[in-house]
XYZ file of C-alpha atoms in Angstrom:
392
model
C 0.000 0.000 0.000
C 1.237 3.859 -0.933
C 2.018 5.631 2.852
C -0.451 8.107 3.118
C 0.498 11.554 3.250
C 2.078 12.559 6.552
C -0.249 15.031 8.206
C 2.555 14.963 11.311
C 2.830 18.266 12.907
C 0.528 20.416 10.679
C -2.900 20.516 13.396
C -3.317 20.516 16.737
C -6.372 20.370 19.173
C -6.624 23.664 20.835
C -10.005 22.782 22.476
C -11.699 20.240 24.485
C -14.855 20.037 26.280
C -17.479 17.969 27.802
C -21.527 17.992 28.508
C -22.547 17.313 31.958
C -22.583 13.264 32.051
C -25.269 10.510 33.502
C -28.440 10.745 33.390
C -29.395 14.678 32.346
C -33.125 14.615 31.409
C -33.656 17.880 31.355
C -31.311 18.080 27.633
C -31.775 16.964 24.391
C -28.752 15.474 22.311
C -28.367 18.057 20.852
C -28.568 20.472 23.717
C -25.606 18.150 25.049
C -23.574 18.563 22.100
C -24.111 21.959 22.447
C -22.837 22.373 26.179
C -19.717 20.406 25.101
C -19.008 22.657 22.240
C -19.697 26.056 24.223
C -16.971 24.376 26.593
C -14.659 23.402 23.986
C -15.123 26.812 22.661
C -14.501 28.453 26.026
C -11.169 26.309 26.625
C -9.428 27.363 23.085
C -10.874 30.836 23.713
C -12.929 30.998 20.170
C -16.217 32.061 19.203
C -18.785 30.605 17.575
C -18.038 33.046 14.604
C -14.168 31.272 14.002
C -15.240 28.241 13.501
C -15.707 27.410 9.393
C -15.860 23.323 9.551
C -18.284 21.037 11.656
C -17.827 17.508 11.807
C -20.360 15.494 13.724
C -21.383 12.018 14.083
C -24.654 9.918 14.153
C -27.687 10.053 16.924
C -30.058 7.011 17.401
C -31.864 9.564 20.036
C -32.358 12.342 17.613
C -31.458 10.339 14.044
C -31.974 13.877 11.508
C -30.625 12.427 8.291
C -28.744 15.748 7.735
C -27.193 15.692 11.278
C -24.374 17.516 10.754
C -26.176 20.314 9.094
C -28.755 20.446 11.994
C -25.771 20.910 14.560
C -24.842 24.095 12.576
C -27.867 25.361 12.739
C -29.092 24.622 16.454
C -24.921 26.282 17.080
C -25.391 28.996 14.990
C -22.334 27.974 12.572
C -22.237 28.723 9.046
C -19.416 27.020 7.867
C -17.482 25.944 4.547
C -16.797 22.613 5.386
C -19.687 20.434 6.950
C -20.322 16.490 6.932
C -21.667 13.845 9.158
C -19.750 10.653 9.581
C -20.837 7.098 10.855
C -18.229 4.813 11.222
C -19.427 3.083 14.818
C -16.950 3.890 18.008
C -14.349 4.624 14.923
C -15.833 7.733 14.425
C -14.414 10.694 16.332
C -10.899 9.299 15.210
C -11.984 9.339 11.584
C -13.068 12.186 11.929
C -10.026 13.945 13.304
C -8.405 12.551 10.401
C -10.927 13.920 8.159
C -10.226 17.671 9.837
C -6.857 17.384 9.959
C -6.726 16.324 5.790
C -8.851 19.267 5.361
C -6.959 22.041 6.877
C -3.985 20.800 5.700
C -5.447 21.033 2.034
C -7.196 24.645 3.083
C -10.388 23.824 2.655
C -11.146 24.820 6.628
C -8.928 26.497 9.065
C -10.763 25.810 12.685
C -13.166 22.927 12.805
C -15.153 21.511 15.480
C -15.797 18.062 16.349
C -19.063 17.103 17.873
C -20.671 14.079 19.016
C -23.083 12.274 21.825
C -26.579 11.723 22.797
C -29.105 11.560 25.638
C -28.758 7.979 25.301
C -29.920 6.916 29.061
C -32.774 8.963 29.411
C -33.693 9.837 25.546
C -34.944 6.095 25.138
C -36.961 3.521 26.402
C -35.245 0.213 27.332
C -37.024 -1.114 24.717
C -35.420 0.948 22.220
C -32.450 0.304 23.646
C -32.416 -3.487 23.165
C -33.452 -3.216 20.205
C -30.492 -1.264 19.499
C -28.059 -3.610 20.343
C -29.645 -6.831 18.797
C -30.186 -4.845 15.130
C -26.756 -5.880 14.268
C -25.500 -8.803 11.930
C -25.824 -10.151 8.652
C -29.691 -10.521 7.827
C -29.508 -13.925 6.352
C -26.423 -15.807 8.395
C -26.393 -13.979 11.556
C -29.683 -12.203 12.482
C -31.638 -15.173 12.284
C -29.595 -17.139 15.119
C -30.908 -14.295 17.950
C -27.299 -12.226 17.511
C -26.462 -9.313 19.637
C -23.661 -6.518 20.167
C -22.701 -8.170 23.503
C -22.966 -11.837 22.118
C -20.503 -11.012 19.417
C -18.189 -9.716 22.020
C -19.038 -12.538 23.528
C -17.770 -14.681 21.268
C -14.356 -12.825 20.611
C -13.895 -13.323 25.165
C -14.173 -16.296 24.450
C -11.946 -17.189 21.927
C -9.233 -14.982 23.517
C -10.078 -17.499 26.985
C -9.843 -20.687 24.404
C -6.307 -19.722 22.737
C -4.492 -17.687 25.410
C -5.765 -18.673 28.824
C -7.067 -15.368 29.129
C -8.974 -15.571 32.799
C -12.826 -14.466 34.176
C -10.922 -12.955 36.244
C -8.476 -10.641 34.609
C -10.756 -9.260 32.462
C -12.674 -8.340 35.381
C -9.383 -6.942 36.746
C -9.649 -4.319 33.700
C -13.177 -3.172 34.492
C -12.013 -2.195 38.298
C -8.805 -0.420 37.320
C -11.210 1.297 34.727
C -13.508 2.086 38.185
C -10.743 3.381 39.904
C -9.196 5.665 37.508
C -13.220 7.112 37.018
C -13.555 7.773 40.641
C -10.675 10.521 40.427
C -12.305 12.251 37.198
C -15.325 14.605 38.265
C -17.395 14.863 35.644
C -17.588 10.555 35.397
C -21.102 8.739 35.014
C -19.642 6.042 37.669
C -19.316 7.208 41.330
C -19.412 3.865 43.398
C -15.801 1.449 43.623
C -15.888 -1.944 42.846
C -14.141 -5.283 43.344
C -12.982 -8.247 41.340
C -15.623 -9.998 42.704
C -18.412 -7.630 42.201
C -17.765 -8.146 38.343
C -17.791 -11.659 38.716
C -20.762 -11.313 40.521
C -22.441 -9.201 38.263
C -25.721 -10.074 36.414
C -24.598 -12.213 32.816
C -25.072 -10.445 30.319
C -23.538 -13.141 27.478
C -21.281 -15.117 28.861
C -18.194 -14.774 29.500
C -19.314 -11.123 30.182
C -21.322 -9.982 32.344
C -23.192 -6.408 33.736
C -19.846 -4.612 34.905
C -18.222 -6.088 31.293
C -20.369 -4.023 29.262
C -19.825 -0.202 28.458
C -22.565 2.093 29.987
C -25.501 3.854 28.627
C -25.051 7.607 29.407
C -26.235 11.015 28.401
C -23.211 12.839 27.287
C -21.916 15.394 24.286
C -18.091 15.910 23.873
C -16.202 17.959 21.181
C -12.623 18.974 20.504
C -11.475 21.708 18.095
C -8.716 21.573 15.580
C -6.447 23.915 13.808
C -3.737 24.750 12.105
C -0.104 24.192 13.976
C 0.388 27.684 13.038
C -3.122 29.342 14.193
C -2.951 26.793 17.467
C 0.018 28.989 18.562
C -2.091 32.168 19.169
C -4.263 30.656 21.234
C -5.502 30.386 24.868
C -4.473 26.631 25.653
C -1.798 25.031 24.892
C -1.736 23.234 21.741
C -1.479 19.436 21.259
C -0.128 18.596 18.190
C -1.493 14.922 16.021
C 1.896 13.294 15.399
C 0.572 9.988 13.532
C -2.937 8.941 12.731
C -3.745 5.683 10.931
C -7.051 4.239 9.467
C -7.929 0.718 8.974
C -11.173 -1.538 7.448
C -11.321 -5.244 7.654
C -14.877 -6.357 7.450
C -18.660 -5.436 8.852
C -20.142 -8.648 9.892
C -18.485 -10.434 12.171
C -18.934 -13.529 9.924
C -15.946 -11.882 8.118
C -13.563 -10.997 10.352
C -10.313 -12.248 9.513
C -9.808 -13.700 13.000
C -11.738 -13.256 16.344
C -8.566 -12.608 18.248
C -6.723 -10.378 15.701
C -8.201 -7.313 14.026
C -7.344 -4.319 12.197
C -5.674 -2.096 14.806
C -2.382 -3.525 14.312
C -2.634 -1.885 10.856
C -3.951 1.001 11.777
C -1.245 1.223 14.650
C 1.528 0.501 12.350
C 0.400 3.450 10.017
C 0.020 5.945 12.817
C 3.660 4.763 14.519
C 5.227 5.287 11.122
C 4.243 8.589 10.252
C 4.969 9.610 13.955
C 8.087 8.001 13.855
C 7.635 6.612 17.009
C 7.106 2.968 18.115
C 4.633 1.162 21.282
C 7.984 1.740 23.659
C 7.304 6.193 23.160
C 3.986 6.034 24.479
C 3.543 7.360 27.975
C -0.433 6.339 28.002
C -3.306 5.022 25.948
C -6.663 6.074 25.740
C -8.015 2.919 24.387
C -11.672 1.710 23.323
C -13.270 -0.691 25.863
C -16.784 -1.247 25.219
C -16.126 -4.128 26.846
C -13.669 -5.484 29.423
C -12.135 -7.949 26.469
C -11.520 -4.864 23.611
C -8.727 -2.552 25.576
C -7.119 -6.029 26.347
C -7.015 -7.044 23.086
C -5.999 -3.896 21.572
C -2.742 -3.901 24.187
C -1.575 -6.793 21.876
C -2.627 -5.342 18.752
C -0.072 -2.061 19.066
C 2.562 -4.210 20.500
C 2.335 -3.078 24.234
C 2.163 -6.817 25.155
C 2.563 -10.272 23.406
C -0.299 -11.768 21.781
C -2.090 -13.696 24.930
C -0.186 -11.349 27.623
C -2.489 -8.972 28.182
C -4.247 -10.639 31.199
C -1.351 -10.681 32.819
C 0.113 -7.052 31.863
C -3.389 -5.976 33.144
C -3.435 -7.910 36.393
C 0.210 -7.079 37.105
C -1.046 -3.451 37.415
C 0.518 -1.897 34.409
C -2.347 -0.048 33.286
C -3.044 1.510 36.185
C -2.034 5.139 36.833
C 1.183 4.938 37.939
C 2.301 1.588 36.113
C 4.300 1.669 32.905
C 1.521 2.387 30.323
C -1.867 3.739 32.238
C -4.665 3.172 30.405
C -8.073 4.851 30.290
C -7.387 7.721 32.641
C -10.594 9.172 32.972
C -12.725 5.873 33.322
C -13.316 4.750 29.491
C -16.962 3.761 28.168
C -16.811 1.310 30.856
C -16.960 3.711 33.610
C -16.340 7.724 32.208
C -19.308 7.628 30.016
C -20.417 5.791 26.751
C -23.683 8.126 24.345
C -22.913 6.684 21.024
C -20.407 8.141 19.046
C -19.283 10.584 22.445
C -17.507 7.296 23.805
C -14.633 7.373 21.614
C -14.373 11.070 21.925
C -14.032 11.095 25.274
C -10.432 9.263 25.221
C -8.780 11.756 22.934
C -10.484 14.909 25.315
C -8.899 12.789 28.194
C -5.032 12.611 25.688
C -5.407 16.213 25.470
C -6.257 16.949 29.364
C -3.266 14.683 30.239
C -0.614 15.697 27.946
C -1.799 19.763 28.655
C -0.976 18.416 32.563
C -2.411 19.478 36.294
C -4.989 16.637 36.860
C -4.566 16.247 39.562
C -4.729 12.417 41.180
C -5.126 10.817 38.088
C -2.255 12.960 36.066
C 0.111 10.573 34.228
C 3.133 11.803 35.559
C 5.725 12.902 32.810
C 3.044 12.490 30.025
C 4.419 14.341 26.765
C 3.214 11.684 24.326
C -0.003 9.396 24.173
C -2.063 6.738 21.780
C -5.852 7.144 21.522
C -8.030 4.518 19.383
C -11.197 4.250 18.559
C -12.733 1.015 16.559
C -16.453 0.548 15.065
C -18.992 -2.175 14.624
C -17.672 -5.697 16.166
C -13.457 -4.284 15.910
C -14.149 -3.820 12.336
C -13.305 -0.344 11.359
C -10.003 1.068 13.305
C -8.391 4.447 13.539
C -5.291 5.289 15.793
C -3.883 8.943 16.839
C -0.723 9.980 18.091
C -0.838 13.149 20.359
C 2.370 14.900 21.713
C 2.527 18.285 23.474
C 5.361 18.806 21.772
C 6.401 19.239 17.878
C 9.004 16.792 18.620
């Protein structure tokens, strides 16, 4: 395959922000997304008017088939550039990408990035089932009573089949997910648990069960992007995309190319390469973990581990804050906050708190340089980042 064009060094995200988080009833989505904006707006220290490009996402609470054009006009944003993407979790990644191609080519110079939902109290449960079991192929999968977490499911199990993985290290990887929440303010989860309160927890599709399984949250998050040279003028401090990489391997699950190896070894490889950096540079991941078996599996796919070592790197308390690659600072979808799209999101508004420094308990200490990845559908569509605070 041709490299793509190196977009290292030419944006940075000069703006983060995030909607109040839980259970909100009193917003709409898109009253969320606009909260998260305002504060992403707020924290670059723009105006509505300097923004020409909005990028947004998908909504199964409010599901406008011109999102993306609603958002403008609900913000007040009349911009050159304007698109809604729906790539699953992949999204906000993808899109990142897709700003950062498009101020590099000048055809935007400050573009926000928007997505979320009023997931938990915008739909019934009923809805929300039906949600997760609308998945699979129509003929060879949706006919055998398939589901979002069965497929994940599935891929636990394998992992437990081939590697040894244990019940119980993957439930080590929802606490340590539960502890690193409890020190972030704004996170949906509030309440420790245990090993065995995971274990305990009612199945879901086993091997997974309740406290396996990403939450349902109301939440909007956005980040802003510019050019390196704009990002300088600015009121934070800039964090600069070093490496991004984007990868496709299948839709159904029926097609995956393995149920233990996916596409974010690609997408890692391109990201690392156009960084020039390698797994051994990274001072933290934000990783995607809608459930307790993804982040694990995605350790091995950028090289942080061996393949079948993850359930020990997690249980030897490695991803913790404080070991030698935290993970998930603020909580992940498993315990931060998970409103569609917004999940993903929230890990690269978490790479730019951390790398920008002071927070606090859960500050990786020495953090200059960070991997964030987002994946879509069952780990079929992949994109990685690289974020420095530094041009390097």
């Amino acid at each position: 395959m041709k490299a793509p064009a190196s977009l290292k060094n030419k944006v940075a995200i000069v703006g983060v922000g995030e909607s109040d988080i839980g259970r909100v009833p009193h917003m709409t989505g898109l009253g969320l997304n606009a909260q998260a904006a305002k504060r992403a707006l707020d924290d670059a220290g723009l105006k509505v008017s300097d923004i020409d490009g909005l990028l947004t996402a998908y909504s199964f609470t409010e599901p406008y088939f011109m999102l993306a054009s609603v958002m403008c006009e609900y913000l007040g944003i009349k911009p050159h550039y304007n698109a809604s993407m729906v790539v699953g979790g992949a999204s906000p990644a993808v899109m990142l990408k897709h700003a950062a191609e498009a101020i590099a080519a000048g055809q935007a110079e400050t573009i926000l990035v928007v997505a979320g939902e009023n997931r938990a109290s915008g739909q019934s449960r009923d809805a929300a089932m039906a949600a997760l079991v609308a998945v699979g192929h129509p003929y060879y999968e949706q006919p055998y009573g398939t589901s979002i977490p069965g497929f994940y499911a599935m891929i636990a199990q394998r992992h437990m089949h081939e590697y040894g993985t244990t019940r119980e290290q993957m439930a080590m990887m929802a606490v340590q997910t539960r502890d690193h929440a409890l020190l972030h303010p704004n996170a949906h989860m509030k309440k420790p648990i245990t090993v065995q309160d995971v274990l305990n927890a009612k199945p879901i599709a086993d091997p997974l069960g309740m406290l396996d399984c990403c939450l349902i949250s109301d939440a909007g998050g956005a980040f802003i992007v510019t050019s390196a040279e704009r990002a300088r003028d600015l009121k934070s401090k800039p964090i600069y995309l070093q490496g991004i990489g984007e990868y496709h391997t299948h839709e159904h699950l029926m097609c995956a190319p393995s149920l233990t190896e996916f596409g974010a070894t690609e997408s890692g490889r391109i990201a690392f390469e156009m960084a020039g950096l390698g797994p051994k540079d990274m001072d933290f991941a934000e990783l995607y973990d809608c459930f307790s078996i993804v982040p694990m599996i995605e350790l091995e796919e950028f090289g942080f581990c061996g393949r079948g070592e993850s359930g020990a790197f997690v249980a030897e308390g490695h991803t913790r804050i404080g070991g030698s690659l935290p993970i998930n600072t603020h909580g992940g979808m498993l315990s931060h906050a998970h409103a569609g799209a917004a999940g993903g999101l929230f890990g690269i508004v978490e790479a730019v708190r951390q790398l920008r420094g002071g927070q606090g308990a859960r500050q990786v200490e020495g953090a200059e340089v960070a991997l964030v990845h987002n994946e879509g559908a069952i780990l079929s569509s992949h994109c990685t980042l690289i974020l420095a605070n530094d041009k390097g």
